[in-house]
Amino acid sequence: MRSSRFLMACRREPVDVTPVWLMRQAGRYMPEYRTIRARHSMLDAIRTPELACEITLQPVNVFAVDAAIIFADILPILIGMGLDLDFVKGEGPAISNPVRSPADVDALRMPPTEENLPYTLEAIRLVRRELDGRVPLIGFAGAPFTLASYAIEGGGSKHHVRTKSFMHAEPDAWHRLMDKLATVLGEYLVAQVQAGAQALQVFDSWAGVLSPADYRAFVLPYTQHVIERARSTGVPVIYFGTDLNGMLPLVRKTGADVFGLDWRIGIDDAWHQLGEDIAIQGNLDPVTLLAPWPEIRRGIDDVLMRVAGRPGHIFNLGHGILPETPVDNVRRLVDYVHTWGTGEKSDG
Ligand code: 1CP
């Protein structure tokens, strides 16, 4: 049953118990992950299919999670497009030649996925073989806006001033940039399904910095294109973003099968606004996982009580798991979600 309840919930079919996985479930909070990262850089780990495969399987082997997500990142796709990306220790991603002018946009290359990201496609094939049907494998990509923001800012950003200024000052170049990204990202997602991914997630982590009017005019058509290409493969597509709760009707227009919700809104309220005919993934505050167990349990109960037995719920955090999260709390969360409402006791 573990092998299918995640995909069934994505399609809003009834399931035995609520499926659960965690964004960034492979990561620094796991000692097994830190051991590998002590010997290999982030880019090396992503570009070596055997390492990416091993890291992908770590949480699946330790916890009863209902899905695996391929170990990769949203940013390496920019390397083949001509941007010089590195992950700087303690600082996160850094691009030394960011997009700052219309000419920079026109210089971006659009290599086919097999040429740009062969290592991730190979990692997907390896993971599918190793999983042998235990749980489905999720492939993913960034959404055009979130990728554009890294390409323009050159790294993480608080206010996304350069991104929004470029959008407003150079609308033609902005649309050309988004068009290029949407094409390349759509092809990447399709290639991941061809390699074996059984569901897809599109990460639009920073789209919530935009006003609804700017999102609609400068972003939505490109998000729609990517999700349409992804859905053409037949696998369920999850659209995730944070701070989008003031524009849920626009989120609905992306066409995704599942919306990944942050914790800043009750899941029942979000469902009411999105419409009941979409699945929702979420939405526990990741910081809750640092609390004592009774507080974590209260947070899980609150989410599941608001879901109230609706079909189409995948339990997850509202954003990625934090590096300081105790491993034992993750184990207890996964087990507790699986026994919720069954009359069985799992209090850790
Ligand atoms: O070893 C390390 O340095 C740990 C940090 C790390 C990890 C574990 C980075 C650097 N990337 C990853 C892997 C990763 N990234 C996955 C793996 C699959 C999983 O287990 O979930 C995924 C899905 C991502 C996606 C990703 N990368 C997003 C979208 C999700 C989100 O958290 O919003 C973003 C924004 C990135 C960029 C990125 N990569 C890494 C960091 C530290 C960042 C964020 C930098 C910033 O704050 O702007």
mmCIF file of C-alpha atoms and ligand atoms in Angstrom:
data_model
loop_
_atom_site.group_PDB
_atom_site.id
_atom_site.type_symbol
_atom_site.label_atom_id
_atom_site.label_comp_id
_atom_site.label_asym_id
_atom_site.label_seq_id
_atom_site.Cartn_x
_atom_site.Cartn_y
_atom_site.Cartn_z
ATOM 1 C CA MET A 1 0.000 0.000 0.000
ATOM 2 C CA ARG A 2 2.900 2.345 0.753
ATOM 3 C CA SER A 3 3.717 2.038 -2.942
ATOM 4 C CA SER A 4 0.568 3.701 -4.185
ATOM 5 C CA ARG A 5 -1.183 5.815 -1.548
ATOM 6 C CA PHE A 6 0.799 8.949 -2.431
ATOM 7 C CA LEU A 7 -0.197 8.742 -6.115
ATOM 8 C CA MET A 8 -3.791 7.859 -5.200
ATOM 9 C CA ALA A 9 -4.037 10.913 -2.945
ATOM 10 C CA CYS A 10 -2.615 13.113 -5.744
ATOM 11 C CA ARG A 11 -5.580 11.940 -7.832
ATOM 12 C CA ARG A 12 -7.958 12.518 -4.897
ATOM 13 C CA GLU A 13 -8.767 8.823 -4.605
ATOM 14 C CA PRO A 14 -9.565 7.370 -1.156
ATOM 15 C CA VAL A 15 -6.568 5.940 0.728
ATOM 16 C CA ASP A 16 -6.098 3.714 3.803
ATOM 17 C CA VAL A 17 -4.107 6.313 5.734
ATOM 18 C CA THR A 18 -2.788 9.779 4.884
ATOM 19 C CA PRO A 19 0.417 9.608 2.798
ATOM 20 C CA VAL A 20 3.347 11.653 4.059
ATOM 21 C CA TRP A 21 6.737 12.809 2.758
ATOM 22 C CA LEU A 22 8.774 15.883 3.624
ATOM 23 C CA MET A 23 10.261 18.523 1.364
ATOM 24 C CA ARG A 24 14.079 18.350 1.624
ATOM 25 C CA GLN A 25 13.700 14.970 3.314
ATOM 26 C CA ALA A 26 17.238 14.176 2.143
ATOM 27 C CA GLY A 27 19.387 16.811 3.755
ATOM 28 C CA ARG A 28 21.634 18.091 6.463
ATOM 29 C CA TYR A 29 19.454 17.006 9.433
ATOM 30 C CA MET A 30 20.390 13.369 8.545
ATOM 31 C CA PRO A 31 23.824 12.158 9.730
ATOM 32 C CA GLU A 32 24.018 9.826 6.706
ATOM 33 C CA TYR A 33 23.686 12.892 4.435
ATOM 34 C CA ARG A 34 26.308 14.892 6.304
ATOM 35 C CA THR A 35 28.742 11.985 5.966
ATOM 36 C CA ILE A 36 28.449 12.078 2.174
ATOM 37 C CA ARG A 37 28.585 15.885 2.027
ATOM 38 C CA ALA A 38 31.752 15.919 4.157
ATOM 39 C CA ARG A 39 33.514 14.202 1.242
ATOM 40 C CA HIS A 40 31.682 15.655 -1.782
ATOM 41 C CA SER A 41 30.570 19.151 -2.778
ATOM 42 C CA MET A 42 26.890 19.842 -3.401
ATOM 43 C CA LEU A 43 27.410 19.948 -7.179
ATOM 44 C CA ASP A 44 29.488 16.761 -7.141
ATOM 45 C CA ALA A 45 26.776 14.952 -5.175
ATOM 46 C CA ILE A 46 24.144 16.079 -7.689
ATOM 47 C CA ARG A 47 26.299 15.298 -10.725
ATOM 48 C CA THR A 48 27.294 11.783 -9.613
ATOM 49 C CA PRO A 49 24.261 9.547 -10.218
ATOM 50 C CA GLU A 50 25.409 6.888 -7.710
ATOM 51 C CA LEU A 51 25.714 9.515 -4.953
ATOM 52 C CA ALA A 52 22.426 11.205 -5.870
ATOM 53 C CA CYS A 53 20.773 7.779 -5.819
ATOM 54 C CA GLU A 54 22.217 6.909 -2.411
ATOM 55 C CA ILE A 55 21.116 10.250 -0.896
ATOM 56 C CA THR A 56 17.615 9.920 -2.408
ATOM 57 C CA LEU A 57 17.185 6.544 -0.697
ATOM 58 C CA GLN A 58 18.460 7.618 2.736
ATOM 59 C CA PRO A 59 15.128 8.944 4.101
ATOM 60 C CA VAL A 60 13.159 6.144 2.408
ATOM 61 C CA ASN A 61 15.286 3.567 4.228
ATOM 62 C CA VAL A 62 15.108 5.301 7.629
ATOM 63 C CA PHE A 63 11.471 6.529 7.703
ATOM 64 C CA ALA A 64 8.171 5.094 6.472
ATOM 65 C CA VAL A 65 7.705 7.998 4.026
ATOM 66 C CA ASP A 66 5.321 7.367 1.120
ATOM 67 C CA ALA A 67 7.431 8.931 -1.636
ATOM 68 C CA ALA A 68 11.029 9.492 -2.641
ATOM 69 C CA ILE A 69 12.157 12.754 -4.263
ATOM 70 C CA ILE A 70 15.168 12.691 -6.548
ATOM 71 C CA PHE A 71 18.230 14.313 -4.989
ATOM 72 C CA ALA A 72 18.997 17.278 -7.254
ATOM 73 C CA ASP A 73 18.410 21.013 -7.084
ATOM 74 C CA ILE A 74 16.366 23.557 -8.990
ATOM 75 C CA LEU A 75 19.457 25.566 -9.999
ATOM 76 C CA PRO A 76 21.895 23.332 -11.984
ATOM 77 C CA ILE A 77 19.688 23.687 -15.081
ATOM 78 C CA LEU A 78 21.046 27.254 -15.285
ATOM 79 C CA ILE A 79 24.616 25.984 -15.798
ATOM 80 C CA GLY A 80 23.884 24.604 -19.266
ATOM 81 C CA MET A 81 22.053 27.817 -20.106
ATOM 82 C CA GLY A 82 25.345 29.660 -19.591
ATOM 83 C CA LEU A 83 25.289 30.759 -15.943
ATOM 84 C CA ASP A 84 28.205 30.086 -13.633
ATOM 85 C CA LEU A 85 26.623 28.458 -10.571
ATOM 86 C CA ASP A 86 28.309 27.344 -7.393
ATOM 87 C CA PHE A 87 27.061 26.399 -3.924
ATOM 88 C CA VAL A 88 29.155 28.375 -1.465
ATOM 89 C CA LYS A 89 29.572 26.779 1.947
ATOM 90 C CA GLY A 90 27.394 28.529 4.527
ATOM 91 C CA GLU A 91 26.042 31.028 1.985
ATOM 92 C CA GLY A 92 24.003 29.000 -0.461
ATOM 93 C CA PRO A 93 23.912 29.330 -4.253
ATOM 94 C CA ALA A 94 25.976 31.990 -6.064
ATOM 95 C CA ILE A 95 25.994 32.882 -9.779
ATOM 96 C CA SER A 96 29.029 34.920 -10.875
ATOM 97 C CA ASN A 97 27.537 36.120 -14.189
ATOM 98 C CA PRO A 98 23.867 36.880 -13.421
ATOM 99 C CA VAL A 99 21.344 38.111 -16.001
ATOM 100 C CA ARG A 100 21.272 41.902 -15.829
ATOM 101 C CA SER A 101 20.439 43.104 -19.374
ATOM 102 C CA PRO A 102 18.320 42.172 -22.400
ATOM 103 C CA ALA A 103 21.546 41.056 -24.116
ATOM 104 C CA ASP A 104 22.187 38.641 -21.230
ATOM 105 C CA VAL A 105 18.733 37.153 -21.788
ATOM 106 C CA ASP A 106 19.388 36.671 -25.491
ATOM 107 C CA ALA A 107 22.751 35.024 -24.767
ATOM 108 C CA LEU A 108 21.127 32.275 -22.669
ATOM 109 C CA ARG A 109 21.384 28.883 -24.328
ATOM 110 C CA MET A 110 18.612 26.282 -24.411
ATOM 111 C CA PRO A 111 20.340 22.907 -24.491
ATOM 112 C CA PRO A 112 18.255 19.721 -24.532
ATOM 113 C CA THR A 113 17.929 18.031 -21.123
ATOM 114 C CA GLU A 114 19.946 14.966 -22.191
ATOM 115 C CA GLU A 115 22.881 17.318 -22.749
ATOM 116 C CA ASN A 116 22.307 19.713 -19.836
ATOM 117 C CA LEU A 117 21.292 17.375 -17.004
ATOM 118 C CA PRO A 118 22.160 13.793 -18.046
ATOM 119 C CA TYR A 119 23.307 13.000 -14.493
ATOM 120 C CA THR A 120 19.855 13.649 -12.963
ATOM 121 C CA LEU A 121 18.141 11.533 -15.621
ATOM 122 C CA GLU A 122 20.606 8.722 -14.893
ATOM 123 C CA ALA A 123 20.061 9.146 -11.122
ATOM 124 C CA ILE A 124 16.302 8.763 -11.690
ATOM 125 C CA ARG A 125 16.878 5.503 -13.580
ATOM 126 C CA LEU A 126 19.131 4.191 -10.794
ATOM 127 C CA VAL A 127 16.672 5.157 -8.038
ATOM 128 C CA ARG A 128 13.744 3.480 -9.811
ATOM 129 C CA ARG A 129 15.767 0.285 -10.055
ATOM 130 C CA GLU A 130 16.806 0.451 -6.371
ATOM 131 C CA LEU A 131 13.330 1.348 -5.102
ATOM 132 C CA ASP A 132 11.869 -1.619 -6.945
ATOM 133 C CA GLY A 133 8.318 -0.343 -6.390
ATOM 134 C CA ARG A 134 8.621 0.373 -2.652
ATOM 135 C CA VAL A 135 7.428 3.990 -3.070
ATOM 136 C CA PRO A 136 6.914 6.274 -6.066
ATOM 137 C CA LEU A 137 9.666 8.681 -7.139
ATOM 138 C CA ILE A 138 9.001 12.409 -7.479
ATOM 139 C CA GLY A 139 10.929 14.434 -10.065
ATOM 140 C CA PHE A 140 11.032 18.211 -9.830
ATOM 141 C CA ALA A 141 12.085 21.533 -11.286
ATOM 142 C CA GLY A 142 11.913 25.164 -10.295
ATOM 143 C CA ALA A 143 9.120 27.302 -11.707
ATOM 144 C CA PRO A 144 10.077 30.016 -14.242
ATOM 145 C CA PHE A 145 9.705 32.904 -11.774
ATOM 146 C CA THR A 146 11.801 31.335 -9.018
ATOM 147 C CA LEU A 147 14.504 30.386 -11.546
ATOM 148 C CA ALA A 148 14.428 33.884 -13.072
ATOM 149 C CA SER A 149 14.872 35.371 -9.605
ATOM 150 C CA TYR A 150 18.074 33.352 -9.008
ATOM 151 C CA ALA A 151 19.328 34.091 -12.538
ATOM 152 C CA ILE A 152 18.864 37.836 -12.041
ATOM 153 C CA GLU A 153 19.759 38.251 -8.356
ATOM 154 C CA GLY A 154 22.731 35.876 -8.667
ATOM 155 C CA GLY A 155 21.725 34.078 -5.448
ATOM 156 C CA GLY A 156 19.162 34.131 -2.675
ATOM 157 C CA SER A 157 17.408 37.445 -2.033
ATOM 158 C CA LYS A 158 15.150 38.997 0.559
ATOM 159 C CA HIS A 159 13.286 41.639 -1.425
ATOM 160 C CA HIS A 160 13.976 40.529 -5.016
ATOM 161 C CA VAL A 161 14.570 44.139 -5.973
ATOM 162 C CA ARG A 162 16.652 43.401 -9.088
ATOM 163 C CA THR A 163 14.156 40.795 -10.322
ATOM 164 C CA LYS A 164 11.102 43.015 -9.965
ATOM 165 C CA SER A 165 12.958 46.051 -11.340
ATOM 166 C CA PHE A 166 14.035 44.091 -14.432
ATOM 167 C CA MET A 167 10.449 42.889 -14.889
ATOM 168 C CA HIS A 168 9.097 46.434 -14.801
ATOM 169 C CA ALA A 169 11.927 48.224 -16.665
ATOM 170 C CA GLU A 170 12.504 45.624 -19.395
ATOM 171 C CA PRO A 171 9.161 43.883 -19.921
ATOM 172 C CA ASP A 172 10.074 42.567 -23.400
ATOM 173 C CA ALA A 173 13.323 41.030 -22.200
ATOM 174 C CA TRP A 174 11.517 39.699 -19.123
ATOM 175 C CA HIS A 175 8.989 37.891 -21.308
ATOM 176 C CA ARG A 176 11.787 36.466 -23.478
ATOM 177 C CA LEU A 177 13.560 35.242 -20.335
ATOM 178 C CA MET A 178 10.412 33.629 -18.945
ATOM 179 C CA ASP A 179 9.666 32.080 -22.331
ATOM 180 C CA LYS A 180 13.141 30.498 -22.494
ATOM 181 C CA LEU A 181 12.922 29.232 -18.929
ATOM 182 C CA ALA A 182 9.424 27.821 -19.396
ATOM 183 C CA THR A 183 10.505 25.904 -22.506
ATOM 184 C CA VAL A 184 13.645 24.455 -20.926
ATOM 185 C CA LEU A 185 11.873 23.629 -17.630
ATOM 186 C CA GLY A 186 8.944 21.967 -19.392
ATOM 187 C CA GLU A 187 11.317 19.758 -21.394
ATOM 188 C CA TYR A 188 13.280 18.909 -18.243
ATOM 189 C CA LEU A 189 10.137 17.711 -16.452
ATOM 190 C CA VAL A 190 9.029 15.615 -19.433
ATOM 191 C CA ALA A 191 12.516 14.040 -19.626
ATOM 192 C CA GLN A 192 12.350 13.152 -15.929
ATOM 193 C CA VAL A 193 9.114 11.231 -16.469
ATOM 194 C CA GLN A 194 10.651 9.458 -19.470
ATOM 195 C CA ALA A 195 13.545 8.458 -17.187
ATOM 196 C CA GLY A 196 11.120 7.083 -14.573
ATOM 197 C CA ALA A 197 9.722 9.875 -12.365
ATOM 198 C CA GLN A 198 6.154 8.986 -11.300
ATOM 199 C CA ALA A 199 5.038 12.435 -10.105
ATOM 200 C CA LEU A 200 6.414 15.946 -10.592
ATOM 201 C CA GLN A 201 6.719 18.937 -8.286
ATOM 202 C CA VAL A 202 7.255 22.485 -9.542
ATOM 203 C CA PHE A 203 8.902 24.682 -6.891
ATOM 204 C CA ASP A 204 7.885 28.342 -7.027
ATOM 205 C CA SER A 205 9.350 29.151 -3.631
ATOM 206 C CA TRP A 206 9.548 32.922 -4.093
ATOM 207 C CA ALA A 207 6.541 33.782 -6.320
ATOM 208 C CA GLY A 208 4.792 35.078 -3.203
ATOM 209 C CA VAL A 209 6.944 38.222 -3.287
ATOM 210 C CA LEU A 210 4.812 39.439 -6.221
ATOM 211 C CA SER A 211 1.517 41.317 -6.218
ATOM 212 C CA PRO A 212 -1.374 39.318 -7.692
ATOM 213 C CA ALA A 213 -1.471 41.736 -10.658
ATOM 214 C CA ASP A 214 2.232 41.198 -11.464
ATOM 215 C CA TYR A 215 1.906 37.444 -10.944
ATOM 216 C CA ARG A 216 -0.973 37.346 -13.416
ATOM 217 C CA ALA A 217 0.702 39.513 -16.073
ATOM 218 C CA PHE A 218 4.363 38.503 -15.829
ATOM 219 C CA VAL A 219 4.385 34.956 -14.446
ATOM 220 C CA LEU A 220 1.167 32.932 -14.676
ATOM 221 C CA PRO A 221 1.244 32.159 -18.437
ATOM 222 C CA TYR A 222 4.737 30.647 -18.095
ATOM 223 C CA THR A 223 3.822 28.624 -14.999
ATOM 224 C CA GLN A 224 0.791 27.382 -16.921
ATOM 225 C CA HIS A 225 2.969 26.333 -19.852
ATOM 226 C CA VAL A 226 5.354 24.356 -17.640
ATOM 227 C CA ILE A 227 2.511 22.607 -15.808
ATOM 228 C CA GLU A 228 0.710 21.821 -19.047
ATOM 229 C CA ARG A 229 3.856 20.198 -20.486
ATOM 230 C CA ALA A 230 4.387 18.279 -17.238
ATOM 231 C CA ARG A 231 0.775 17.087 -17.121
ATOM 232 C CA SER A 232 0.939 15.935 -20.753
ATOM 233 C CA THR A 233 3.033 13.003 -19.495
ATOM 234 C CA GLY A 234 0.060 11.711 -17.483
ATOM 235 C CA VAL A 235 1.725 11.880 -14.038
ATOM 236 C CA PRO A 236 0.300 14.095 -11.265
ATOM 237 C CA VAL A 237 1.845 17.552 -10.954
ATOM 238 C CA ILE A 238 2.289 19.417 -7.645
ATOM 239 C CA TYR A 239 2.733 23.207 -7.669
ATOM 240 C CA PHE A 240 4.427 24.503 -4.522
ATOM 241 C CA GLY A 241 4.935 28.080 -3.435
ATOM 242 C CA THR A 242 5.080 30.130 -0.265
ATOM 243 C CA ASP A 243 3.225 33.338 0.576
ATOM 244 C CA LEU A 244 0.736 32.724 -2.224
ATOM 245 C CA ASN A 245 -2.271 32.566 0.083
ATOM 246 C CA GLY A 246 -3.502 36.006 -0.985
ATOM 247 C CA MET A 247 -3.793 34.798 -4.588
ATOM 248 C CA LEU A 248 -5.195 31.282 -4.382
ATOM 249 C CA PRO A 249 -7.603 31.822 -7.324
ATOM 250 C CA LEU A 250 -4.520 32.537 -9.503
ATOM 251 C CA VAL A 251 -2.744 29.479 -8.105
ATOM 252 C CA ARG A 252 -5.770 27.474 -9.186
ATOM 253 C CA LYS A 253 -5.290 28.736 -12.752
ATOM 254 C CA THR A 254 -1.843 27.106 -12.974
ATOM 255 C CA GLY A 255 -3.642 23.828 -13.720
ATOM 256 C CA ALA A 256 -1.724 21.738 -11.173
ATOM 257 C CA ASP A 257 -3.295 18.558 -9.773
ATOM 258 C CA VAL A 258 -1.980 19.294 -6.276
ATOM 259 C CA PHE A 259 -1.108 22.570 -4.545
ATOM 260 C CA GLY A 260 1.749 22.555 -2.012
ATOM 261 C CA LEU A 261 0.575 24.886 0.767
ATOM 262 C CA ASP A 262 2.673 26.806 3.280
ATOM 263 C CA TRP A 263 1.665 27.060 6.968
ATOM 264 C CA ARG A 264 0.464 30.668 6.931
ATOM 265 C CA ILE A 265 -3.172 29.663 6.318
ATOM 266 C CA GLY A 266 -5.451 26.920 7.660
ATOM 267 C CA ILE A 267 -5.655 24.061 5.168
ATOM 268 C CA ASP A 268 -9.480 24.108 5.431
ATOM 269 C CA ASP A 269 -9.550 27.818 4.557
ATOM 270 C CA ALA A 270 -7.192 27.234 1.602
ATOM 271 C CA TRP A 271 -9.348 24.356 0.343
ATOM 272 C CA HIS A 272 -12.413 26.541 0.561
ATOM 273 C CA GLN A 273 -10.742 29.199 -1.607
ATOM 274 C CA LEU A 274 -9.060 26.825 -4.072
ATOM 275 C CA GLY A 275 -12.117 24.632 -4.569
ATOM 276 C CA GLU A 276 -12.568 21.085 -3.297
ATOM 277 C CA ASP A 277 -11.581 19.502 -6.633
ATOM 278 C CA ILE A 278 -7.832 19.991 -6.168
ATOM 279 C CA ALA A 279 -5.537 17.969 -3.895
ATOM 280 C CA ILE A 280 -3.468 19.761 -1.234
ATOM 281 C CA GLN A 281 -0.039 18.880 0.111
ATOM 282 C CA GLY A 282 0.974 20.380 3.449
ATOM 283 C CA ASN A 283 1.048 22.238 5.700
ATOM 284 C CA LEU A 284 2.827 21.950 9.065
ATOM 285 C CA ASP A 285 5.217 24.790 9.981
ATOM 286 C CA PRO A 286 8.731 23.246 9.679
ATOM 287 C CA VAL A 287 9.761 24.975 12.921
ATOM 288 C CA THR A 288 7.152 22.875 14.772
ATOM 289 C CA LEU A 289 9.464 19.881 14.272
ATOM 290 C CA LEU A 290 11.965 21.474 16.682
ATOM 291 C CA ALA A 291 9.366 21.516 19.501
ATOM 292 C CA PRO A 292 8.736 18.914 22.226
ATOM 293 C CA TRP A 293 6.612 15.991 20.976
ATOM 294 C CA PRO A 294 3.253 17.092 22.502
ATOM 295 C CA GLU A 295 3.513 20.351 20.547
ATOM 296 C CA ILE A 296 4.362 18.517 17.309
ATOM 297 C CA ARG A 297 1.433 16.176 17.881
ATOM 298 C CA ARG A 298 -0.854 19.149 18.435
ATOM 299 C CA GLY A 299 0.329 20.643 15.105
ATOM 300 C CA ILE A 300 -0.293 17.385 13.227
ATOM 301 C CA ASP A 301 -3.726 16.969 14.860
ATOM 302 C CA ASP A 302 -4.651 20.503 13.857
ATOM 303 C CA VAL A 303 -3.791 19.913 10.174
ATOM 304 C CA LEU A 304 -5.553 16.545 10.029
ATOM 305 C CA MET A 305 -8.640 17.794 11.859
ATOM 306 C CA ARG A 306 -8.963 20.637 9.366
ATOM 307 C CA VAL A 307 -8.598 18.169 6.480
ATOM 308 C CA ALA A 308 -11.561 16.339 8.041
ATOM 309 C CA GLY A 309 -11.222 13.202 5.949
ATOM 310 C CA ARG A 310 -11.334 14.933 2.552
ATOM 311 C CA PRO A 311 -9.745 12.856 -0.219
ATOM 312 C CA GLY A 312 -6.633 14.358 -1.801
ATOM 313 C CA HIS A 313 -4.493 15.261 1.194
ATOM 314 C CA ILE A 314 -0.760 14.547 1.250
ATOM 315 C CA PHE A 315 0.826 15.385 4.587
ATOM 316 C CA ASN A 316 3.992 17.497 4.308
ATOM 317 C CA LEU A 317 5.612 20.547 5.835
ATOM 318 C CA GLY A 318 4.775 24.052 4.620
ATOM 319 C CA HIS A 319 8.399 24.462 3.403
ATOM 320 C CA GLY A 320 11.609 22.418 3.515
ATOM 321 C CA ILE A 321 12.718 20.603 6.656
ATOM 322 C CA LEU A 322 15.261 22.620 8.656
ATOM 323 C CA PRO A 323 18.842 21.316 9.169
ATOM 324 C CA GLU A 324 18.478 21.511 12.969
ATOM 325 C CA THR A 325 15.470 19.127 13.020
ATOM 326 C CA PRO A 326 15.931 16.092 15.314
ATOM 327 C CA VAL A 327 15.785 12.862 13.286
ATOM 328 C CA ASP A 328 13.628 11.195 15.921
ATOM 329 C CA ASN A 329 10.933 13.858 15.533
ATOM 330 C CA VAL A 330 10.718 13.075 11.807
ATOM 331 C CA ARG A 331 10.285 9.369 12.570
ATOM 332 C CA ARG A 332 7.551 10.112 15.119
ATOM 333 C CA LEU A 333 5.745 12.477 12.747
ATOM 334 C CA VAL A 334 5.673 9.956 9.888
ATOM 335 C CA ASP A 335 4.472 7.130 12.141
ATOM 336 C CA TYR A 336 1.880 9.293 13.883
ATOM 337 C CA VAL A 337 0.355 10.489 10.585
ATOM 338 C CA HIS A 338 0.086 6.865 9.455
ATOM 339 C CA THR A 339 -1.880 5.778 12.525
ATOM 340 C CA TRP A 340 -4.089 8.876 12.703
ATOM 341 C CA GLY A 341 -7.740 7.915 12.701
ATOM 342 C CA THR A 342 -7.010 4.168 12.567
ATOM 343 C CA GLY A 343 -7.528 3.621 16.314
ATOM 344 C CA GLU A 344 -3.929 2.373 16.534
ATOM 345 C CA LYS A 345 -1.632 4.188 18.918
ATOM 346 C CA SER A 346 1.656 5.655 17.772
ATOM 347 C CA ASP A 347 2.855 8.225 20.224
ATOM 348 C CA GLY A 348 6.481 7.656 19.407
HETATM 349 O O1 1CP B 1 24.194 20.117 1.565
HETATM 350 C C1 1CP B 1 23.692 21.252 1.490
HETATM 351 O O2 1CP B 1 24.372 22.274 1.266
HETATM 352 C C2 1CP B 1 22.264 21.338 1.867
HETATM 353 C C3 1CP B 1 21.408 22.314 1.174
HETATM 354 C C4 1CP B 1 20.700 21.878 -0.098
HETATM 355 C C5 1CP B 1 19.968 20.690 -0.322
HETATM 356 C C6 1CP B 1 19.753 19.532 0.602
HETATM 357 C C7 1CP B 1 20.656 22.638 -1.279
HETATM 358 C C8 1CP B 1 21.332 23.938 -1.539
HETATM 359 N N1 1CP B 1 19.897 21.940 -2.203
HETATM 360 C C9 1CP B 1 19.469 20.758 -1.659
HETATM 361 C C10 1CP B 1 18.670 19.724 -2.361
HETATM 362 C C11 1CP B 1 17.348 20.119 -2.864
HETATM 363 N N2 1CP B 1 16.987 21.376 -3.306
HETATM 364 C C12 1CP B 1 16.246 19.268 -3.035
HETATM 365 C C13 1CP B 1 16.378 17.777 -2.796
HETATM 366 C C14 1CP B 1 15.269 16.888 -2.689
HETATM 367 C C15 1CP B 1 14.615 16.815 -1.326
HETATM 368 O O3 1CP B 1 15.039 16.004 -0.502
HETATM 369 O O4 1CP B 1 13.596 17.511 -1.119
HETATM 370 C C16 1CP B 1 15.190 20.051 -3.514
HETATM 371 C C17 1CP B 1 13.758 19.635 -3.817
HETATM 372 C C18 1CP B 1 15.669 21.368 -3.695
HETATM 373 C C19 1CP B 1 14.886 22.489 -4.254
HETATM 374 C C20 1CP B 1 15.378 23.878 -4.060
HETATM 375 N N3 1CP B 1 16.640 24.366 -4.172
HETATM 376 C C21 1CP B 1 14.508 24.983 -3.834
HETATM 377 C C22 1CP B 1 13.027 24.887 -3.759
HETATM 378 C C23 1CP B 1 12.560 24.413 -2.425
HETATM 379 C C24 1CP B 1 12.689 25.388 -1.292
HETATM 380 O O5 1CP B 1 13.300 25.003 -0.282
HETATM 381 O O6 1CP B 1 12.150 26.495 -1.398
HETATM 382 C C25 1CP B 1 15.296 26.138 -3.743
HETATM 383 C C26 1CP B 1 14.825 27.549 -3.479
HETATM 384 C C27 1CP B 1 16.644 25.741 -3.971
HETATM 385 C C28 1CP B 1 17.833 26.625 -3.989
HETATM 386 C C29 1CP B 1 18.791 26.234 -2.932
HETATM 387 N N4 1CP B 1 19.607 25.149 -3.005
HETATM 388 C C30 1CP B 1 20.353 25.033 -1.843
HETATM 389 C C31 1CP B 1 19.950 26.117 -0.986
HETATM 390 C C32 1CP B 1 20.533 26.395 0.365
HETATM 391 C C33 1CP B 1 18.962 26.838 -1.669
HETATM 392 C C34 1CP B 1 18.182 28.030 -1.138
HETATM 393 C C35 1CP B 1 18.959 29.266 -1.091
HETATM 394 C C36 1CP B 1 18.103 30.474 -0.797
HETATM 395 O O7 1CP B 1 17.645 30.604 0.351
HETATM 396 O O8 1CP B 1 17.847 31.252 -1.718
#
